[in-house]
XYZ file of C-alpha atoms in Angstrom:
614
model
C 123.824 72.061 95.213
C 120.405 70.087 94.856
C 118.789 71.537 97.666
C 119.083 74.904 96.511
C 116.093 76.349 94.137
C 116.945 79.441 91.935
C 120.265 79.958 93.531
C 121.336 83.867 92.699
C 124.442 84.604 90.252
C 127.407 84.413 92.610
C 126.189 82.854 95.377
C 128.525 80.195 96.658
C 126.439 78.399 99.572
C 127.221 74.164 99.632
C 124.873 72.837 102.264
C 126.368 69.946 104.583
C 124.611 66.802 105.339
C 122.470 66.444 108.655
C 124.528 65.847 111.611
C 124.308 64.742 115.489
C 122.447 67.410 117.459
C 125.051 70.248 117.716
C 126.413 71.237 121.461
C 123.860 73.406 123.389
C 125.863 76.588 125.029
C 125.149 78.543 128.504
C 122.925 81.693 127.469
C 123.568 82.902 131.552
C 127.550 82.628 131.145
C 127.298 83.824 127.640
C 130.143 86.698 126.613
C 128.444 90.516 126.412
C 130.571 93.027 124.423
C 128.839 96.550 122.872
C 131.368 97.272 119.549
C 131.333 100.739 118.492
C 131.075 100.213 114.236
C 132.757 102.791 111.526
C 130.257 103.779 108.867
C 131.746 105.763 106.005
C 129.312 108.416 106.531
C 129.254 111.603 108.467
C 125.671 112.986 107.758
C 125.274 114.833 111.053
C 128.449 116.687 109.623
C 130.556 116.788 112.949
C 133.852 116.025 111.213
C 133.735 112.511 112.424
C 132.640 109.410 110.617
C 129.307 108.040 112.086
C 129.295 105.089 114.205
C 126.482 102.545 115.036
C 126.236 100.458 117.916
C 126.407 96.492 117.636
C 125.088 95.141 121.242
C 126.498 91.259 120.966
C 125.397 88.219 123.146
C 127.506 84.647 122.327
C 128.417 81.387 123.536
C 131.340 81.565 125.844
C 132.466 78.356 125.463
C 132.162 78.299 121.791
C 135.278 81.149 121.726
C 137.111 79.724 124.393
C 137.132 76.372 121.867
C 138.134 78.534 118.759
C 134.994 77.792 117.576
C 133.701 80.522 115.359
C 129.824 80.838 115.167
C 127.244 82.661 112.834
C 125.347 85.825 113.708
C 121.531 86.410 114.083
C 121.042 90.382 113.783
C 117.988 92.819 114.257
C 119.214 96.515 113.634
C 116.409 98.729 114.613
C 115.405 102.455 115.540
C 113.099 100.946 118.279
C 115.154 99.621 120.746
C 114.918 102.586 123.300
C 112.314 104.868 121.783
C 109.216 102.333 121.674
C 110.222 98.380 122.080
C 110.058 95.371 120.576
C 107.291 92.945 120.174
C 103.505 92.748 122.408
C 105.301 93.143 125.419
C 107.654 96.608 123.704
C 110.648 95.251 125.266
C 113.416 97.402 125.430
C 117.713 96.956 125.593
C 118.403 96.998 129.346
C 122.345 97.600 130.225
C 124.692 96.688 132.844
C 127.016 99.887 134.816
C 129.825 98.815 131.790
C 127.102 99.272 128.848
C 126.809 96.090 127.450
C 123.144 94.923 127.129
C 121.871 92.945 129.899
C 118.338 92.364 128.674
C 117.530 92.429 124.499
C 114.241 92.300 123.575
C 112.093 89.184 121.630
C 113.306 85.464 122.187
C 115.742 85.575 119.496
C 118.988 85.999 121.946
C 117.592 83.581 124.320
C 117.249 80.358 122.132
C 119.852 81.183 119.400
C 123.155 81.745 121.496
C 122.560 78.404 123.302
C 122.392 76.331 119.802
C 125.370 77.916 118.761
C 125.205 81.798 116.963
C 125.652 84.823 118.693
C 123.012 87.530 118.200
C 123.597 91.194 117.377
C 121.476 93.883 118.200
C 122.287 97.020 116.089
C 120.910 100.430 116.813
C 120.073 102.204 113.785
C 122.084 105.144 113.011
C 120.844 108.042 115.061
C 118.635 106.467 117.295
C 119.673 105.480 121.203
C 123.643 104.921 121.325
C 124.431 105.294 117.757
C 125.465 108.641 116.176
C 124.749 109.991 112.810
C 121.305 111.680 112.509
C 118.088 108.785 111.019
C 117.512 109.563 107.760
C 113.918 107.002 107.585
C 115.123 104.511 105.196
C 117.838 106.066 103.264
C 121.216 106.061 102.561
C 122.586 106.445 106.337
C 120.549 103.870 107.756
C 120.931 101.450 105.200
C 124.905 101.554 104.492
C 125.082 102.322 108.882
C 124.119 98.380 109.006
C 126.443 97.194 106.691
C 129.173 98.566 107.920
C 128.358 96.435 111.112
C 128.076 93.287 108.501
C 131.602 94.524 107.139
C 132.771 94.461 110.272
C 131.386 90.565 111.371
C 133.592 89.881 108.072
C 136.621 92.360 108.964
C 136.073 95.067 106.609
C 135.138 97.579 108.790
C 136.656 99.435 111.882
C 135.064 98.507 115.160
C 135.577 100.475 118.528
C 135.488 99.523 122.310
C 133.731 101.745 124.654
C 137.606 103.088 125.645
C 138.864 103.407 122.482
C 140.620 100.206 121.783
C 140.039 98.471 118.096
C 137.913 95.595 118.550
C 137.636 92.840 115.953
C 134.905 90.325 115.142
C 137.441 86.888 115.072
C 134.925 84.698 116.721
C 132.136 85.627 113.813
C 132.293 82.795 110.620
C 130.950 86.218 109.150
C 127.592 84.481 108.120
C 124.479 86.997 109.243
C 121.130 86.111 108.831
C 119.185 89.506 109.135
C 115.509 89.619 110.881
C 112.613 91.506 112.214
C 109.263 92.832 111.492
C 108.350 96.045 110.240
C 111.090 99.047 109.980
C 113.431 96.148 111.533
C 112.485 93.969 108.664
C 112.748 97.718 106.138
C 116.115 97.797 107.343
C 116.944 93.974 106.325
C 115.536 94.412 102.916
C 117.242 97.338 102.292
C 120.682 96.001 103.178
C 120.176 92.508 101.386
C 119.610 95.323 98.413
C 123.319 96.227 98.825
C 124.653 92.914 97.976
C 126.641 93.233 100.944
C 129.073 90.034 101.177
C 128.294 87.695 104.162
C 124.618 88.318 104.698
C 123.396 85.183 104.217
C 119.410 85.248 104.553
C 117.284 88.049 105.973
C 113.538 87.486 107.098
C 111.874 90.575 106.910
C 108.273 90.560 108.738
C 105.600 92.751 107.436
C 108.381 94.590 106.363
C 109.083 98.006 103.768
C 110.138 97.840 100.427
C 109.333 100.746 99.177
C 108.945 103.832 101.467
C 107.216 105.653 98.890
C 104.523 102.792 98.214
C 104.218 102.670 101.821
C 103.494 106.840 102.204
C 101.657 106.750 99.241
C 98.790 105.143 97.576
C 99.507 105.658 93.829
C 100.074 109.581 94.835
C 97.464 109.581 97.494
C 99.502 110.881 100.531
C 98.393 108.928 103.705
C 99.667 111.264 106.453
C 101.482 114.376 105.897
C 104.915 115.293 107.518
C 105.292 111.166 108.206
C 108.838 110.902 107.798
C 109.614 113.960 110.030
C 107.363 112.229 112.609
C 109.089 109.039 112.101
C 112.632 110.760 112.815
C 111.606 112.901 115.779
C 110.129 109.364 117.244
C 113.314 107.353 117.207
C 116.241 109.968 117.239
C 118.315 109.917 120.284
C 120.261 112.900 118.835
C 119.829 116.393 119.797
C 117.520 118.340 117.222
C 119.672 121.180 116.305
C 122.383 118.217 115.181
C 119.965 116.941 113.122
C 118.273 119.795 111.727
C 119.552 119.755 108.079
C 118.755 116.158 108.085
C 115.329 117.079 109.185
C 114.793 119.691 106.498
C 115.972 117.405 103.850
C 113.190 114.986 104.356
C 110.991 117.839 104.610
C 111.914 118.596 101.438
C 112.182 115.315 99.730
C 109.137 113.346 101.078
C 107.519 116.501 99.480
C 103.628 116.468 100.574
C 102.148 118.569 98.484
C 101.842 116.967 95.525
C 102.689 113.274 96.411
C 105.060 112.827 93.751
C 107.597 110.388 93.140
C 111.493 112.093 93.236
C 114.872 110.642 93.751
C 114.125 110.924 98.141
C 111.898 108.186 97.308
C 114.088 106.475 94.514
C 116.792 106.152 97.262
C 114.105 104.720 99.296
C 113.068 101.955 97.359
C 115.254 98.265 97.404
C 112.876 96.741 94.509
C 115.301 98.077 91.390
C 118.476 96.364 93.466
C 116.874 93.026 93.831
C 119.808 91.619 91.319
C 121.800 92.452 93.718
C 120.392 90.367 96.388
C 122.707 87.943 97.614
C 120.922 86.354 100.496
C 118.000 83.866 100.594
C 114.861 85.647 101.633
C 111.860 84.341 104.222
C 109.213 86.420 104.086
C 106.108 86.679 106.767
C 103.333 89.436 106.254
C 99.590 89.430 107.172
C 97.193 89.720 104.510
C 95.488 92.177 106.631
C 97.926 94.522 107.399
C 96.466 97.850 106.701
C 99.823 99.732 108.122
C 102.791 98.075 105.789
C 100.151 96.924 103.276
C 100.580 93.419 101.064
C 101.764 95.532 98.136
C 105.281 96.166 100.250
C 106.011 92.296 100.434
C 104.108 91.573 96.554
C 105.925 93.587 94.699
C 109.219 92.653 96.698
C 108.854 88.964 95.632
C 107.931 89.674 92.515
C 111.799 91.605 91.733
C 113.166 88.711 93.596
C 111.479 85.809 91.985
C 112.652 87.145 89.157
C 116.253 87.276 90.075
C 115.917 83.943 91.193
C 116.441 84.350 94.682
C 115.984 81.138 97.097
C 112.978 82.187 98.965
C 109.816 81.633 100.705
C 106.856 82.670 102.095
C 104.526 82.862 104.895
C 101.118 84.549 104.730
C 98.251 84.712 107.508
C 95.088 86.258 108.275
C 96.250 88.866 110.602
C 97.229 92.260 110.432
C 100.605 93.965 111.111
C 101.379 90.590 113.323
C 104.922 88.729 114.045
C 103.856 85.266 113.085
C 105.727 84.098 116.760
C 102.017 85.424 118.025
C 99.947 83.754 115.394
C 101.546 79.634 114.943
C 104.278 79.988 117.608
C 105.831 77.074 117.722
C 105.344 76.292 114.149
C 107.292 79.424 113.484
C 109.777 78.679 115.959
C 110.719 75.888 114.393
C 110.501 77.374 110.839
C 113.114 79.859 111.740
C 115.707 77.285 113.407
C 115.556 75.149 109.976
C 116.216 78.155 108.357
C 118.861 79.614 110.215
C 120.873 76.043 110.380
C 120.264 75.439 106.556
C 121.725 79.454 105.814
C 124.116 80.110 108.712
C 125.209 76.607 109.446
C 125.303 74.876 106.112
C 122.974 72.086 107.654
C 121.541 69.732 104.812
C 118.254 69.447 106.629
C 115.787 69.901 103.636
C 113.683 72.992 104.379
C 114.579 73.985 100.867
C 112.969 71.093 98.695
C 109.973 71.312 100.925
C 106.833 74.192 99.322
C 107.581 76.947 98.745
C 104.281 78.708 100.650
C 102.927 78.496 104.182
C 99.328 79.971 104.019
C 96.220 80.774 106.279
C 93.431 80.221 104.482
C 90.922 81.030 107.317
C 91.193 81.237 111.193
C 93.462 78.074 111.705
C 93.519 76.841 108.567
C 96.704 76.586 107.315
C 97.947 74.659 103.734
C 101.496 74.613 101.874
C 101.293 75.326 98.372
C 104.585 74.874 96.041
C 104.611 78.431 94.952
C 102.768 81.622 95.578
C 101.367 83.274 93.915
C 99.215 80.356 92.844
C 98.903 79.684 88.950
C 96.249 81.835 87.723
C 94.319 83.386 84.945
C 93.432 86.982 84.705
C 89.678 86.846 84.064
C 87.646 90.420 83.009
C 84.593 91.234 85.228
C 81.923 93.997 83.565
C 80.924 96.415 85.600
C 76.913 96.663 84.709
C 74.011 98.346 86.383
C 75.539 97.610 89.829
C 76.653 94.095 88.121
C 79.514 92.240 87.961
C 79.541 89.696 85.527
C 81.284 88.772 81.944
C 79.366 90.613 79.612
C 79.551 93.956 79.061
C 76.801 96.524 79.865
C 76.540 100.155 78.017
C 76.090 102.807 79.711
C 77.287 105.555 82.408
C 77.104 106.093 86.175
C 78.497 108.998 88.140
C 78.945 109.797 91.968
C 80.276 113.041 93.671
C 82.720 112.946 96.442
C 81.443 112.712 100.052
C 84.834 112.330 102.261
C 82.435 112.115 105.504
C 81.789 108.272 104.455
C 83.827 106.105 106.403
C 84.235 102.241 105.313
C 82.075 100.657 106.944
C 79.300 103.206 105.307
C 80.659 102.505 102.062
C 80.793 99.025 102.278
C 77.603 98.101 104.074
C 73.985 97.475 102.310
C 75.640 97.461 98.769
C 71.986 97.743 97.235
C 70.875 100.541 98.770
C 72.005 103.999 97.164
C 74.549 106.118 99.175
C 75.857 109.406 97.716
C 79.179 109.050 97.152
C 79.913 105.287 96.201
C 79.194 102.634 93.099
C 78.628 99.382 94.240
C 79.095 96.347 92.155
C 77.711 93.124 92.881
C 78.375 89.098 91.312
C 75.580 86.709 91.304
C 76.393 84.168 94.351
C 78.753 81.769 93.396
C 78.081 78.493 92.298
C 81.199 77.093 93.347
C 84.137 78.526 95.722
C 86.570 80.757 93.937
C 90.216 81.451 94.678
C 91.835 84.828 93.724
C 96.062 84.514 93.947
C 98.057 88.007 93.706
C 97.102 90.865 92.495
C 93.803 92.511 91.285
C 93.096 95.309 89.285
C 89.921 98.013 88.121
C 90.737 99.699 84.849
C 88.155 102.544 84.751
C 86.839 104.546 81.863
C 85.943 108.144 83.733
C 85.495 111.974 83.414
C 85.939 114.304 86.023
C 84.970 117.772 86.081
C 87.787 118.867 88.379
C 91.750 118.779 87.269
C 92.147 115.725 89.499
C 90.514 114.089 92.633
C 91.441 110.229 94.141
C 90.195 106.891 93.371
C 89.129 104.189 96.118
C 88.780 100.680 95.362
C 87.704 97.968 97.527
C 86.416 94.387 97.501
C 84.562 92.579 99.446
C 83.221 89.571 100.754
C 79.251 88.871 101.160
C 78.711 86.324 102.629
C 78.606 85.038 106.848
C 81.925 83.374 107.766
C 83.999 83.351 110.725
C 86.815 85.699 110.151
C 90.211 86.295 112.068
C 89.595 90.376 113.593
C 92.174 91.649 112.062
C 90.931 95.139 113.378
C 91.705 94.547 117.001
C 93.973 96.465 119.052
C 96.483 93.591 118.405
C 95.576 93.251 114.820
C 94.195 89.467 115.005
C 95.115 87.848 118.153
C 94.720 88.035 122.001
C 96.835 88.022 124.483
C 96.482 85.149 127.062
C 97.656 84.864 130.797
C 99.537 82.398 130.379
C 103.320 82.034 129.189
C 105.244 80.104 126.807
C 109.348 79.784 127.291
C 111.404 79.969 124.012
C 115.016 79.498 125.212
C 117.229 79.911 128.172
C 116.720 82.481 130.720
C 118.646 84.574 133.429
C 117.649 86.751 136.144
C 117.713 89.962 133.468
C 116.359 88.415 130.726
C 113.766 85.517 130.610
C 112.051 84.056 127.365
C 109.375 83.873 128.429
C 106.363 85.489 126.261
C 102.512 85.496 126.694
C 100.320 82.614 125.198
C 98.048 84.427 122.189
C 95.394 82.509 120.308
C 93.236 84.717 117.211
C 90.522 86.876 118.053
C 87.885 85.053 115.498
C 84.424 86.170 114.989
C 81.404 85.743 112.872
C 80.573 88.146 110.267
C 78.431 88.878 107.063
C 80.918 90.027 105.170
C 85.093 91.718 104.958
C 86.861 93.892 102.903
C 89.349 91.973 101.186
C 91.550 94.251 99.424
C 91.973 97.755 98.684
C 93.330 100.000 95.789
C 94.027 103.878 95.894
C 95.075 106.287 92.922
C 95.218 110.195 92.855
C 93.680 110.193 89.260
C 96.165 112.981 88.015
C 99.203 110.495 88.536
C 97.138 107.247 86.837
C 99.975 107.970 84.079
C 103.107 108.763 86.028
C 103.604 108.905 89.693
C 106.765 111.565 88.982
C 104.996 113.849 86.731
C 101.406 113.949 87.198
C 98.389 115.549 84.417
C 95.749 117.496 85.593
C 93.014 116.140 84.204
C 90.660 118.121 81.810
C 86.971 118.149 82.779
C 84.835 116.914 80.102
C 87.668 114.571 78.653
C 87.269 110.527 78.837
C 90.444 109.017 80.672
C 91.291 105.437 81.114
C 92.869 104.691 84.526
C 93.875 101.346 86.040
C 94.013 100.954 90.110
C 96.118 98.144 91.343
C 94.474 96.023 94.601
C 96.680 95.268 97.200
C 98.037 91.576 96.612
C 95.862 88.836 98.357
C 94.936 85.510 98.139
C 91.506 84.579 99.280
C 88.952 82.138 98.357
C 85.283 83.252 98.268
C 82.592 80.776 99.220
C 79.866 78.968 97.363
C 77.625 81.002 97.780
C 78.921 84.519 98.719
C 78.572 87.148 96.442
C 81.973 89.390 95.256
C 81.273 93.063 95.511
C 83.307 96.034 94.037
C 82.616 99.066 95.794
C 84.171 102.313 94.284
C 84.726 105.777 96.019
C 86.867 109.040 95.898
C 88.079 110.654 99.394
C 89.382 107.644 101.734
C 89.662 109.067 105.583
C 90.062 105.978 106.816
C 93.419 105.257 105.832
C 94.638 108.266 103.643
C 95.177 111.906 104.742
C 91.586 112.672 102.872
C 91.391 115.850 100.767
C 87.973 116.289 98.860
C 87.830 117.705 95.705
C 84.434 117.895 95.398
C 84.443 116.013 92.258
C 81.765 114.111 90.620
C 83.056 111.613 88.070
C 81.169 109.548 85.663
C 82.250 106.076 84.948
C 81.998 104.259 81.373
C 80.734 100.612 81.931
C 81.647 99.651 78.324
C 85.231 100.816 78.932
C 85.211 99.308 82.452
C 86.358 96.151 84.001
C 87.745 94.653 87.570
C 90.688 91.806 86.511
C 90.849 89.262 89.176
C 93.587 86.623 89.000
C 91.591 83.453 89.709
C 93.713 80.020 90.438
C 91.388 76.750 89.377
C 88.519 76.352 87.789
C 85.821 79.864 87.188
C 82.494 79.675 87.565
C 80.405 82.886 87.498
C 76.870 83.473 86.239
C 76.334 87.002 84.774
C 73.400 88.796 86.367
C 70.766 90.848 85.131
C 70.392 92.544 88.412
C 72.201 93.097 91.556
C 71.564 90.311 94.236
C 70.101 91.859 97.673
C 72.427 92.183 100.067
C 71.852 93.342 103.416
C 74.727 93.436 106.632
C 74.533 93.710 109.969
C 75.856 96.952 111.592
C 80.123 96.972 111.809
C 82.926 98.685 113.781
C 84.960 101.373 111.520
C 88.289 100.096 110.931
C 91.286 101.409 112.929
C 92.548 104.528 113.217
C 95.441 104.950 110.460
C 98.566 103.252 111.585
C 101.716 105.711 111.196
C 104.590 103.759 112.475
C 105.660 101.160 110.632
């Protein structure tokens, strides 16, 4: 068991020494079945139990051997409504049914080393039935039932009727895919379901409230009932209670916290977590923001689960289009060592793959890094380590858009407090997570809180505001695997869209400042009374230049990625009472300044348009 690090209670995983190269397998004369899978739910009420559909490529020669084999699974909503990956591949099926084309490489170069691969359609979306239920309780226990069934707990149906049974499976599953595919992966590894083995879950959910919400800012209103009339293959009036259920739960109108967003949320069941977790996410991704994987490895590195981590500069990207072959070969180690038992030391090897800057990649042991949580002062349009008396205040103006309230932090704007650090004498990393604890009043019962910080300074930066949120796609193509006629694996080149600029938003941080004490029961606020409130910064890990300065820019209304509401408020801010907490790995050098540097900036592009679908 030495090659296992924080191994969870109950997990009984012995890792064999390397061996020869295993056999390599025919992915053209591979056996296609589609397995109809018993959940035990019914929530489209029909009288019937619910049943999801498990598409299945695997090595024919493999079962014609007796040779049982381990399962690589993506269960998704998209696979008919909007594809999978750059190119939105979608399932493609023969006159029987069974799949003759699944989207992304994984089929292509997994079946011939040996695993079949399972694509699952999430209940109520394309052949499954049952009515989607966006991250709850159908979806979730819909894809275990198809794990049950890999480990013959669970009923399993041809397209004619007869049973159909999983003997060829060693029941291992390793569980993967970005965004709601990786949502659903989290959420089942939260079931402790036996037999998963690992999941990788890129730029992935782990809470669907802290992905709707921003500390009870609501980003878009009527999301989830967007989100199920976008991937339900099931006729609305089936569906309808379903429907009005999330209507009800996801509740809009006051962006609370309730049990429809308890259900919703895998972080409580990490002890429960019996799988090793790899975890990809850009530190850019403004649609599943860093807070979703953060706090998600925070419950698990507490549980000691055997995980780790990749991080990079883009935005909601599949690492496969930022370091593909890197990442190619990151997820074979991984699979063999979790679904094969292969002793081939991926586990004593650290702990964190990062991108530093455009192509600039280091390992570090663990993330976050080591650090120390060091007090700023907010001063005079400072930032600094002494404190400064005094009061500022700043009314509302929800016509601002980022790039306004970033840009030219010395000149005055209505609407914004900008904060600025002398240039630094030496270059600075910030690990994890940041916070601004703020001493206000506010003369209405409540209004919202925008954080952000930023960069100063010229650097070249990945674009993580492209269409493709960092990269560009090439001409050329790249072959992952073994092809057929129906289904190459074959993908475009990308390479990052980099560009110079004078300065980037780092990370963000949102509260509606009646909820700063509870996001279940908020207070309206009483004008004329002093409140402290802390807003969390989306996890990060950055390093700021010698000689760039750190600025703290503060706001109310946010219409670039919330559903913006104005109060109208203005709100005065203690300085005194006031400080930005920034978790700082190595050495800290700051000067305190007794005025704001000058900062100028060129001109930039507003950010994108808010990302809905996760």
């Amino acid at each position: 068991m030495s090659a296992l690090v924080g191994v969870t209670a109950g997990f009984s995983f012995v890792p064999q020494p390397g061996s020869a190269a295993p056999p390599r397998y025919s992915y053209a004369d591979a056996v296609r079945e589609s397995v109809q899978v018993q959940t035990p739910l019914d929530n489209d009420a029909d009288g019937q139990p619910d049943r999801v559909t498990v598409d299945i490529v695997r090595p024919r020669e493999a079962a014609a051997r007796g040779i049982r084999v381990p399962v690589v699974m993506v269960a998704s909503p998209y696979y008919q409504c909007c594809g999978r990956g750059l190119e939105n591949e979608r399932k493609e099926y023969a006159a029987d049914g069974t799949v003759t084309k699944f989207p992304l490489f994984y089929d292509n170069y997994f079946v011939p080393r040996g695993y079949a691969f399972a694509a699952v359609d999430a209940a109520g979306t394309s052949r499954s039935t049952g009515c989607a239920d966006v991250g709850g309780r159908e979806e979730i226990l819909a894809v275990k039932a198809a794990i049950d069934w890999l480990n013959g707990r669970a009923a399993g149906f041809h397209a004619d009727g007869t049973g159909a049974t999983a003997g060829w499976s060693t029941g291992r599953v390793g569980m993967i895919g970005k965004s709601w595919d990786g949502s659903i992966a989290n959420g089942v590894a939260a079931t402790g379901v036996p037999g998963l083995a690992t999941i990788v879950p890129i730029s992935a959910i782990s809470s669907w409230y802290d992905y709707s919400r921003f500390g009870g800012v609501v980003r878009s209103r009527r999301h989830h009932v967007f989100l199920h009339n976008l991937i339900t293959g099931r006729p609305a009036a089936a569906c309808a209670p379903v429907v009005a259920g999330i209507t009800a739960g996801t509740d809009d109108a006051t962006g609370n916290r309730n049990a429809y967003w308890d259900e919703r949320d895998f972080r409580p069941d990490a002890g429960r977590v019996r799988a090793s977790v790899l975890i990809a996410h850009g530190l850019n991704d403004t649609n599943v923001t860093t807070t979703q994987f953060g706090a998600w490895w925070t419950a698990l590195a507490r549980q000691r689960v055997p995980r780790k981590i990749w991080l990079y500069q883009q935005a909601h990207t599949d690492p496969f289009d930022v370091r593909r072959a890197e990442w190619v070969r990151t997820l074979d180690r991984w699979f063999e060592y979790w679904l094969k038992g292969v002793n081939n030391g991926i586990m004593r090897e650290p702990q964190a793959t990062i991108e530093r800057a455009p192509g600039q990649w280091v390992d570090e042991p663990t993330w976050p890094a080591p650090s120390l949580p060091v007090p700023l002062r907010l001063g005079e349009g400072t930032l600094g380590l002494r404190p400064v008396a005094g009061t500022l205040s700043f009314t509302d103006n929800p016509t601002l858009r980022e790039r306004e309230l970033v840009a030219d932090p010395g000149t005055p704007v209505g609407g914004r407090l900008t904060f600025l650090s002398a240039p630094v004498p030496a270059s600075l990393r910030v690990s994890g997570t940041a916070s601004v604890t703020l001493r206000v009043s506010v003369d209405r019962p409540t209004t919202n809180l925008t954080v952000r910080l930023v960069d100063y300074g010229t650097a070249n930066r990945v674009n993580y505001a492209n269409s493709s949120g960092g990269i560009v796609r090439q001409t050329t193509e790249s072959c992952w695997g073994e092809s057929t006629a129906a289904d190459d694996a074959c993908y475009f080149d990308t390479v990052e869209d980099v560009v110079a600029t004078d300065h980037a938003v780092l990370t963000r941080g949102w509260l509606e400042a009646s909820h700063f004490g509870s996001l279940s029961s908020p207070t309206p606020l009483e004008p004329g009374t002093w409140y402290t409130m802390t807003v969390r910064f989306q996890p990060h890990d950055f390093v700021l230049a010698t000689g760039h300065v750190l600025g703290l820019v503060v706001s109310q209304s946010d219409r670039d990625y919330t559903s913006a509401t104005s109060s109208g408020a203005t709100v005065q801010v203690d300085l005194a009472g006031s400080r930005l907490t920034l978790p700082f790995a190595g050495p800290v050098r700051l000067d305190s300044p007794d005025r704001a540097p000058a900062v100028t900036t060129a001109p930039a592009p507003d950010p994108p348009a808010i990302e809905v679908i996760p």
